Amino acid sequence: MNKPLRIIILLLVLAAIGGGAWWYLHRPVANDALTLYGNVDLRQATLAFNGSERIAGILVEEGDIVKKGQVLARLDTSRLSPQVREADATVAAQRAMVMKLRNGSRPEEIAQARANLASAKADAANANIQYERRAALTATATISKQDLDTAKATAAVADAKVEVAQSALDLAVAGPRAEELLQAEAQLRGNEAQLALIRQELDDAELVAPFDAVVRSRLMEPGEMAAPTKPVFSLATIGTKWVRAYVSEVNLGHVRSGMRAKVTSDSFPDRPLDGWVGFISPVAEFTPKTVETEDLRSSLVYEVRVFVEDKDDMFRLGMPATVKLLAGEAPKPLPQNADSKATP
């Protein structure tokens, strides 16, 4: 065999090998199922008190199942309760002041002011008559100059009291100024806000569960001083969980949001759970060290979250799981809150 023929045969062999390798890497996925491997993940929350008081009681234990709104722990409220009563009394007093200003003067107060004015006028008239009599006696020199000055001053004082009584009557008839009412109303709103704040602090003395969950950790005990930066419990959600798996770029085109799946674990291989693809990462990443896949030939993978309804609480956090995506079936319609489930 001559040399050119050998070269042609070698090129054909290399071309066949290259074509086979390209087909293997870009081969279509079988219509029955696409298998992914990952770990179970779920939503967790650490709870802490908003206030800084001593813990009076812890009402649940680790492993307890709690319902949304259930009281988990309480703070000592011996200092908060008197503050609430004091603020409540302040609001009541200021509210009464506002009502007084809004209602204005009572008819009895106006009548009293008129009576005081009439009395002052009578005293003034009498004082002026006495002064005039003493002034007439000065011509006969039967009264001293000092008595005349005293009578004159008494008359002037009586006239001034008439003016004071008249002003008091005018104020009683006109009622309070608009500015005084606005000031009292603003003070009332400030007192009510202070009362609401103290009542909220009293409500925050009870630590409640934000959702149905399992108590994973009990981190503080009665007698310890609570603070917003000190978690008291660590909770894990019940129900919807997801498997964090990774799919290679070759198979990414065969995964769609809402695609149905069967999820199994090593502990329950014969009890698959129904699931659906709720999230497909739009960004590629390098293969993480903890990824569990049979094909690591691709260095870039995409994160996929397959959600499952684990009503029997079979899956635990971090448990390895196998996901079989049913590529041949129609995607499952996403629920109303699919967006909220698609992001942890």
Short mmCIF file of C-alpha atoms in Angstrom, two decimals:
data_model
loop_
_atom_site.label_atom_id
_atom_site.label_comp_id
_atom_site.label_asym_id
_atom_site.label_seq_id
_atom_site.Cartn_x
_atom_site.Cartn_y
_atom_site.Cartn_z
CA MET A 1 0.00 0.00 0.00
CA ASN A 2 1.49 3.31 -1.05
CA LYS A 3 1.91 6.24 1.30
CA PRO A 4 -0.90 8.52 -0.07
CA LEU A 5 -3.43 5.74 0.36
CA ARG A 6 -2.38 5.17 3.95
CA ILE A 7 -2.78 8.88 4.68
CA ILE A 8 -6.28 8.91 3.19
CA ILE A 9 -7.32 5.88 5.27
CA LEU A 10 -5.90 7.50 8.45
CA LEU A 11 -7.83 10.72 7.76
CA LEU A 12 -11.04 8.77 7.25
CA VAL A 13 -10.54 6.92 10.57
CA LEU A 14 -9.88 10.19 12.42
CA ALA A 15 -12.97 11.75 10.85
CA ALA A 16 -15.11 8.80 11.91
CA ILE A 17 -13.79 8.99 15.48
CA GLY A 18 -14.39 12.76 15.63
CA GLY A 19 -17.91 12.41 14.24
CA GLY A 20 -18.71 9.70 16.76
CA ALA A 21 -17.42 11.82 19.64
CA TRP A 22 -19.45 14.84 18.48
CA TRP A 23 -22.63 12.74 18.22
CA TYR A 24 -22.07 11.29 21.70
CA LEU A 25 -21.68 14.70 23.30
CA HIS A 26 -24.70 16.15 21.45
CA ARG A 27 -26.91 13.11 21.38
CA PRO A 28 -30.60 13.71 22.20
CA VAL A 29 -31.97 12.59 25.58
CA ALA A 30 -34.22 9.60 25.62
CA ASN A 31 -37.90 10.37 25.79
CA ASP A 32 -38.53 8.22 28.83
CA ALA A 33 -36.64 10.09 31.57
CA LEU A 34 -33.69 12.31 32.40
CA THR A 35 -32.04 11.39 35.68
CA LEU A 36 -30.47 14.00 37.96
CA TYR A 37 -28.80 13.65 41.33
CA GLY A 38 -28.82 16.18 44.14
CA ASN A 39 -29.57 16.90 47.77
CA VAL A 40 -32.75 17.83 49.63
CA ASP A 41 -33.04 21.46 50.66
CA LEU A 42 -35.76 23.35 52.52
CA ARG A 43 -36.54 26.73 53.98
CA GLN A 44 -35.20 27.50 57.41
CA ALA A 45 -35.57 30.41 59.80
CA THR A 46 -33.94 31.52 63.03
CA LEU A 47 -36.27 33.36 65.41
CA ALA A 48 -35.26 36.02 67.93
CA PHE A 49 -37.18 38.41 70.17
CA ASN A 50 -37.47 42.05 69.14
CA GLY A 51 -36.96 43.23 72.70
CA SER A 52 -34.20 42.90 75.26
CA GLU A 53 -35.76 41.34 78.35
CA ARG A 54 -35.21 38.20 80.36
CA ILE A 55 -36.84 35.03 78.99
CA ALA A 56 -39.69 33.91 81.23
CA GLY A 57 -40.56 30.63 79.54
CA ILE A 58 -39.77 28.31 76.60
CA LEU A 59 -42.91 26.44 75.54
CA VAL A 60 -41.64 23.94 72.92
CA GLU A 61 -38.92 21.34 72.64
CA GLU A 62 -36.61 20.31 69.82
CA GLY A 63 -38.43 18.13 67.30
CA ASP A 64 -41.88 19.54 68.13
CA ILE A 65 -44.18 20.35 65.21
CA VAL A 66 -45.56 23.88 65.58
CA LYS A 67 -48.33 25.70 63.75
CA LYS A 68 -48.28 29.19 62.30
CA GLY A 69 -49.04 31.73 65.04
CA GLN A 70 -48.30 29.33 67.90
CA VAL A 71 -46.53 30.93 70.88
CA LEU A 72 -43.06 29.42 71.28
CA ALA A 73 -41.57 31.52 74.10
CA ARG A 74 -42.36 34.50 76.34
CA LEU A 75 -40.39 37.34 77.89
CA ASP A 76 -40.76 38.79 81.36
CA THR A 77 -43.31 41.65 81.09
CA SER A 78 -43.13 42.98 84.67
CA ARG A 79 -41.63 46.25 83.41
CA LEU A 80 -43.65 46.59 80.21
CA SER A 81 -47.14 46.20 81.71
CA PRO A 82 -46.90 49.31 83.98
CA GLN A 83 -45.59 51.34 81.05
CA VAL A 84 -48.64 50.36 79.01
CA ARG A 85 -50.99 51.45 81.81
CA GLU A 86 -49.18 54.77 82.22
CA ALA A 87 -49.28 55.52 78.49
CA ASP A 88 -52.95 54.55 78.37
CA ALA A 89 -53.77 56.99 81.19
CA THR A 90 -51.84 59.78 79.43
CA VAL A 91 -53.81 59.19 76.23
CA ALA A 92 -57.11 59.26 78.16
CA ALA A 93 -56.22 62.58 79.83
CA GLN A 94 -55.15 64.20 76.57
CA ARG A 95 -58.25 62.91 74.78
CA ALA A 96 -60.41 64.53 77.46
CA MET A 97 -58.54 67.80 76.94
CA VAL A 98 -59.19 67.68 73.20
CA MET A 99 -62.90 67.03 73.79
CA LYS A 100 -63.01 69.99 76.20
CA LEU A 101 -61.49 72.30 73.60
CA ARG A 102 -63.78 71.04 70.85
CA ASN A 103 -66.92 71.52 72.94
CA GLY A 104 -65.94 75.06 73.98
CA SER A 105 -67.32 76.84 77.05
CA ARG A 106 -70.33 75.42 78.84
CA PRO A 107 -73.45 77.59 79.18
CA GLU A 108 -72.92 77.66 82.93
CA GLU A 109 -69.43 79.10 82.44
CA ILE A 110 -70.76 81.85 80.18
CA ALA A 111 -73.51 82.64 82.69
CA GLN A 112 -70.92 82.84 85.47
CA ALA A 113 -68.77 85.21 83.39
CA ARG A 114 -71.80 87.47 82.80
CA ALA A 115 -72.58 87.48 86.52
CA ASN A 116 -69.02 88.40 87.35
CA LEU A 117 -69.19 91.26 84.83
CA ALA A 118 -72.42 92.55 86.34
CA SER A 119 -70.93 92.42 89.83
CA ALA A 120 -67.82 94.27 88.66
CA LYS A 121 -69.95 96.96 87.02
CA ALA A 122 -71.95 97.42 90.22
CA ASP A 123 -68.78 97.76 92.28
CA ALA A 124 -67.39 100.24 89.78
CA ALA A 125 -70.56 102.34 89.82
CA ASN A 126 -70.53 102.44 93.61
CA ALA A 127 -66.84 103.38 93.69
CA ASN A 128 -67.40 106.20 91.21
CA ILE A 129 -70.34 107.60 93.25
CA GLN A 130 -68.19 107.59 96.39
CA TYR A 131 -65.45 109.42 94.54
CA GLU A 132 -67.85 112.04 93.22
CA ARG A 133 -69.25 112.69 96.70
CA ARG A 134 -65.79 113.15 98.17
CA ALA A 135 -64.81 115.42 95.29
CA ALA A 136 -67.86 117.62 96.05
CA LEU A 137 -66.88 117.87 99.72
CA THR A 138 -63.42 119.18 98.93
CA ALA A 139 -64.95 122.64 98.28
CA THR A 140 -66.04 122.95 101.93
CA ALA A 141 -62.79 121.47 103.19
CA THR A 142 -64.63 118.76 105.15
CA ILE A 143 -62.54 115.93 103.59
CA SER A 144 -58.84 115.56 103.35
CA LYS A 145 -56.88 115.31 100.14
CA GLN A 146 -55.79 111.77 101.08
CA ASP A 147 -59.36 110.51 101.36
CA LEU A 148 -60.12 111.98 97.95
CA ASP A 149 -57.13 110.23 96.37
CA THR A 150 -58.13 106.95 98.00
CA ALA A 151 -61.65 107.20 96.60
CA LYS A 152 -60.29 108.02 93.18
CA ALA A 153 -57.96 104.98 93.22
CA THR A 154 -60.76 102.70 94.38
CA ALA A 155 -62.92 103.85 91.49
CA ALA A 156 -60.09 103.23 89.02
CA VAL A 157 -59.54 99.71 90.38
CA ALA A 158 -63.25 98.99 90.07
CA ASP A 159 -63.26 100.18 86.45
CA ALA A 160 -60.28 97.89 85.70
CA LYS A 161 -62.11 94.93 87.19
CA VAL A 162 -64.99 95.63 84.84
CA GLU A 163 -62.64 95.42 81.88
CA VAL A 164 -61.22 92.12 83.17
CA ALA A 165 -64.68 90.65 83.64
CA GLN A 166 -65.70 91.82 80.16
CA SER A 167 -62.64 90.12 78.62
CA ALA A 168 -63.39 86.90 80.51
CA LEU A 169 -66.95 86.94 79.17
CA ASP A 170 -65.72 87.52 75.62
CA LEU A 171 -63.31 84.57 75.90
CA ALA A 172 -66.00 82.31 77.30
CA VAL A 173 -68.36 83.20 74.46
CA ALA A 174 -65.67 82.83 71.74
CA GLY A 175 -64.33 79.50 73.08
CA PRO A 176 -60.75 78.18 72.62
CA ARG A 177 -58.50 79.32 69.79
CA ALA A 178 -58.08 77.06 66.75
CA GLU A 179 -54.34 76.90 67.41
CA GLU A 180 -54.91 75.54 70.92
CA LEU A 181 -57.15 72.80 69.54
CA LEU A 182 -54.57 71.86 66.87
CA GLN A 183 -51.84 71.72 69.50
CA ALA A 184 -53.92 69.50 71.76
CA GLU A 185 -54.80 67.16 68.87
CA ALA A 186 -51.14 66.89 67.86
CA GLN A 187 -50.21 66.05 71.44
CA LEU A 188 -52.92 63.40 71.49
CA ARG A 189 -51.57 61.78 68.32
CA GLY A 190 -48.09 61.69 69.83
CA ASN A 191 -49.40 60.06 73.01
CA GLU A 192 -51.36 57.49 70.99
CA ALA A 193 -48.25 56.65 68.95
CA GLN A 194 -46.26 56.15 72.13
CA LEU A 195 -49.00 53.89 73.50
CA ALA A 196 -49.04 51.85 70.27
CA LEU A 197 -45.26 51.43 70.45
CA ILE A 198 -45.35 50.18 74.03
CA ARG A 199 -48.24 47.84 73.26
CA GLN A 200 -46.27 46.45 70.31
CA GLU A 201 -43.32 45.85 72.62
CA LEU A 202 -45.68 43.99 74.93
CA ASP A 203 -46.99 41.91 72.00
CA ASP A 204 -43.40 41.20 70.91
CA ALA A 205 -42.80 39.65 74.32
CA GLU A 206 -44.39 36.53 72.79
CA LEU A 207 -42.35 34.77 70.13
CA VAL A 208 -44.69 33.09 67.61
CA ALA A 209 -44.05 30.68 64.74
CA PRO A 210 -44.17 32.43 61.34
CA PHE A 211 -45.21 29.23 59.54
CA ASP A 212 -45.89 25.53 60.11
CA ALA A 213 -42.52 24.08 61.00
CA VAL A 214 -40.41 21.65 62.99
CA VAL A 215 -38.25 22.97 65.83
CA ARG A 216 -34.71 22.05 64.77
CA SER A 217 -32.79 23.74 67.58
CA ARG A 218 -33.61 25.34 70.93
CA LEU A 219 -30.83 27.87 71.39
CA MET A 220 -31.77 29.70 74.61
CA GLU A 221 -33.32 28.80 77.96
CA PRO A 222 -35.51 30.57 80.59
CA GLY A 223 -33.59 33.11 82.64
CA GLU A 224 -31.29 34.16 79.81
CA MET A 225 -31.36 37.73 78.52
CA ALA A 226 -32.91 37.90 75.05
CA ALA A 227 -31.86 40.34 72.34
CA PRO A 228 -32.70 40.88 68.66
CA THR A 229 -29.27 39.52 67.75
CA LYS A 230 -29.64 36.29 69.78
CA PRO A 231 -31.68 33.54 68.04
CA VAL A 232 -33.93 31.51 70.31
CA PHE A 233 -35.08 28.83 67.85
CA SER A 234 -34.12 27.40 64.50
CA LEU A 235 -37.15 26.21 62.50
CA ALA A 236 -37.51 24.14 59.34
CA THR A 237 -40.57 24.27 57.13
CA ILE A 238 -43.01 21.40 56.72
CA GLY A 239 -44.45 20.40 53.37
CA THR A 240 -42.86 21.82 50.24
CA LYS A 241 -39.20 20.95 49.85
CA TRP A 242 -36.93 20.84 46.86
CA VAL A 243 -33.96 18.92 45.50
CA ARG A 244 -31.03 21.05 44.44
CA ALA A 245 -29.60 19.24 41.43
CA TYR A 246 -27.36 20.17 38.50
CA VAL A 247 -27.82 19.51 34.80
CA SER A 248 -25.10 19.70 32.17
CA GLU A 249 -25.27 22.07 29.24
CA VAL A 250 -25.86 19.13 26.90
CA ASN A 251 -29.12 18.23 28.64
CA LEU A 252 -30.21 21.76 29.61
CA GLY A 253 -32.41 22.14 26.55
CA HIS A 254 -34.51 19.15 27.64
CA VAL A 255 -35.45 20.67 31.03
CA ARG A 256 -38.44 23.01 31.22
CA SER A 257 -40.12 24.84 34.10
CA GLY A 258 -43.12 22.89 35.35
CA MET A 259 -41.83 19.56 34.00
CA ARG A 260 -43.07 16.64 36.06
CA ALA A 261 -40.63 14.50 38.00
CA LYS A 262 -40.34 11.52 40.32
CA VAL A 263 -38.08 11.97 43.32
CA THR A 264 -36.72 9.10 45.41
CA SER A 265 -34.19 8.74 48.19
CA ASP A 266 -31.98 5.87 49.34
CA SER A 267 -34.13 5.50 52.48
CA PHE A 268 -37.38 5.19 50.48
CA PRO A 269 -36.46 3.86 47.01
CA ASP A 270 -39.92 2.33 46.52
CA ARG A 271 -41.87 5.46 47.55
CA PRO A 272 -41.28 8.07 44.85
CA LEU A 273 -42.74 11.52 45.40
CA ASP A 274 -44.30 13.62 42.68
CA GLY A 275 -42.42 16.81 41.91
CA TRP A 276 -41.99 19.54 39.36
CA VAL A 277 -39.19 21.75 38.10
CA GLY A 278 -39.68 25.09 39.82
CA PHE A 279 -36.41 26.86 39.03
CA ILE A 280 -33.73 26.68 36.34
CA SER A 281 -30.69 28.85 36.90
CA PRO A 282 -30.04 31.30 34.05
CA VAL A 283 -26.32 31.37 34.90
CA ALA A 284 -23.82 28.56 34.41
CA GLU A 285 -21.36 27.64 37.15
CA PHE A 286 -18.47 25.29 37.57
CA THR A 287 -19.31 21.85 38.89
CA PRO A 288 -19.48 22.13 42.71
CA LYS A 289 -17.57 19.66 44.83
CA THR A 290 -20.76 18.26 46.37
CA VAL A 291 -22.58 17.59 43.10
CA GLU A 292 -23.66 13.96 42.68
CA THR A 293 -23.86 13.02 39.02
CA GLU A 294 -22.76 10.10 36.92
CA ASP A 295 -21.45 12.27 34.10
CA LEU A 296 -18.80 14.85 35.08
CA ARG A 297 -17.40 15.34 31.58
CA SER A 298 -18.92 18.82 31.40
CA SER A 299 -17.22 21.46 33.54
CA LEU A 300 -20.22 23.83 33.45
CA VAL A 301 -23.59 22.93 34.90
CA TYR A 302 -26.87 24.71 35.65
CA GLU A 303 -28.68 24.52 38.96
CA VAL A 304 -32.19 23.04 38.89
CA ARG A 305 -34.63 22.95 41.81
CA VAL A 306 -37.24 20.23 41.72
CA PHE A 307 -40.00 20.88 44.26
CA VAL A 308 -41.88 18.07 46.01
CA GLU A 309 -44.84 17.94 48.39
CA ASP A 310 -43.44 15.90 51.27
CA LYS A 311 -46.60 15.58 53.36
CA ASP A 312 -45.25 12.55 55.27
CA ASP A 313 -41.97 14.36 56.05
CA MET A 314 -39.81 11.62 54.55
CA PHE A 315 -37.02 13.88 53.32
CA ARG A 316 -34.45 15.47 55.61
CA LEU A 317 -32.17 18.41 54.99
CA GLY A 318 -29.13 17.38 52.94
CA MET A 319 -30.43 13.90 52.15
CA PRO A 320 -29.21 12.62 48.73
CA ALA A 321 -32.06 12.23 46.23
CA THR A 322 -32.55 10.97 42.71
CA VAL A 323 -34.74 12.95 40.29
CA LYS A 324 -36.23 11.40 37.17
CA LEU A 325 -37.64 14.08 34.89
CA LEU A 326 -40.50 12.73 32.80
CA ALA A 327 -39.44 14.32 29.54
CA GLY A 328 -42.12 12.61 27.49
CA GLU A 329 -45.02 14.09 29.49
CA ALA A 330 -46.55 17.52 29.39
CA PRO A 331 -45.29 20.03 31.93
CA LYS A 332 -47.26 20.32 35.13
CA PRO A 333 -49.21 23.62 35.42
CA LEU A 334 -47.49 25.82 37.97
CA PRO A 335 -49.54 26.74 41.07
CA GLN A 336 -50.59 30.29 41.93
CA ASN A 337 -47.57 30.81 44.20
CA ALA A 338 -45.07 29.17 41.87
CA ASP A 339 -42.92 32.28 41.87
CA SER A 340 -42.62 32.21 45.62
CA LYS A 341 -41.74 28.51 45.57
CA ALA A 342 -39.18 28.98 42.85
CA THR A 343 -36.88 31.14 45.00
CA PRO A 344 -35.63 29.96 48.38
#
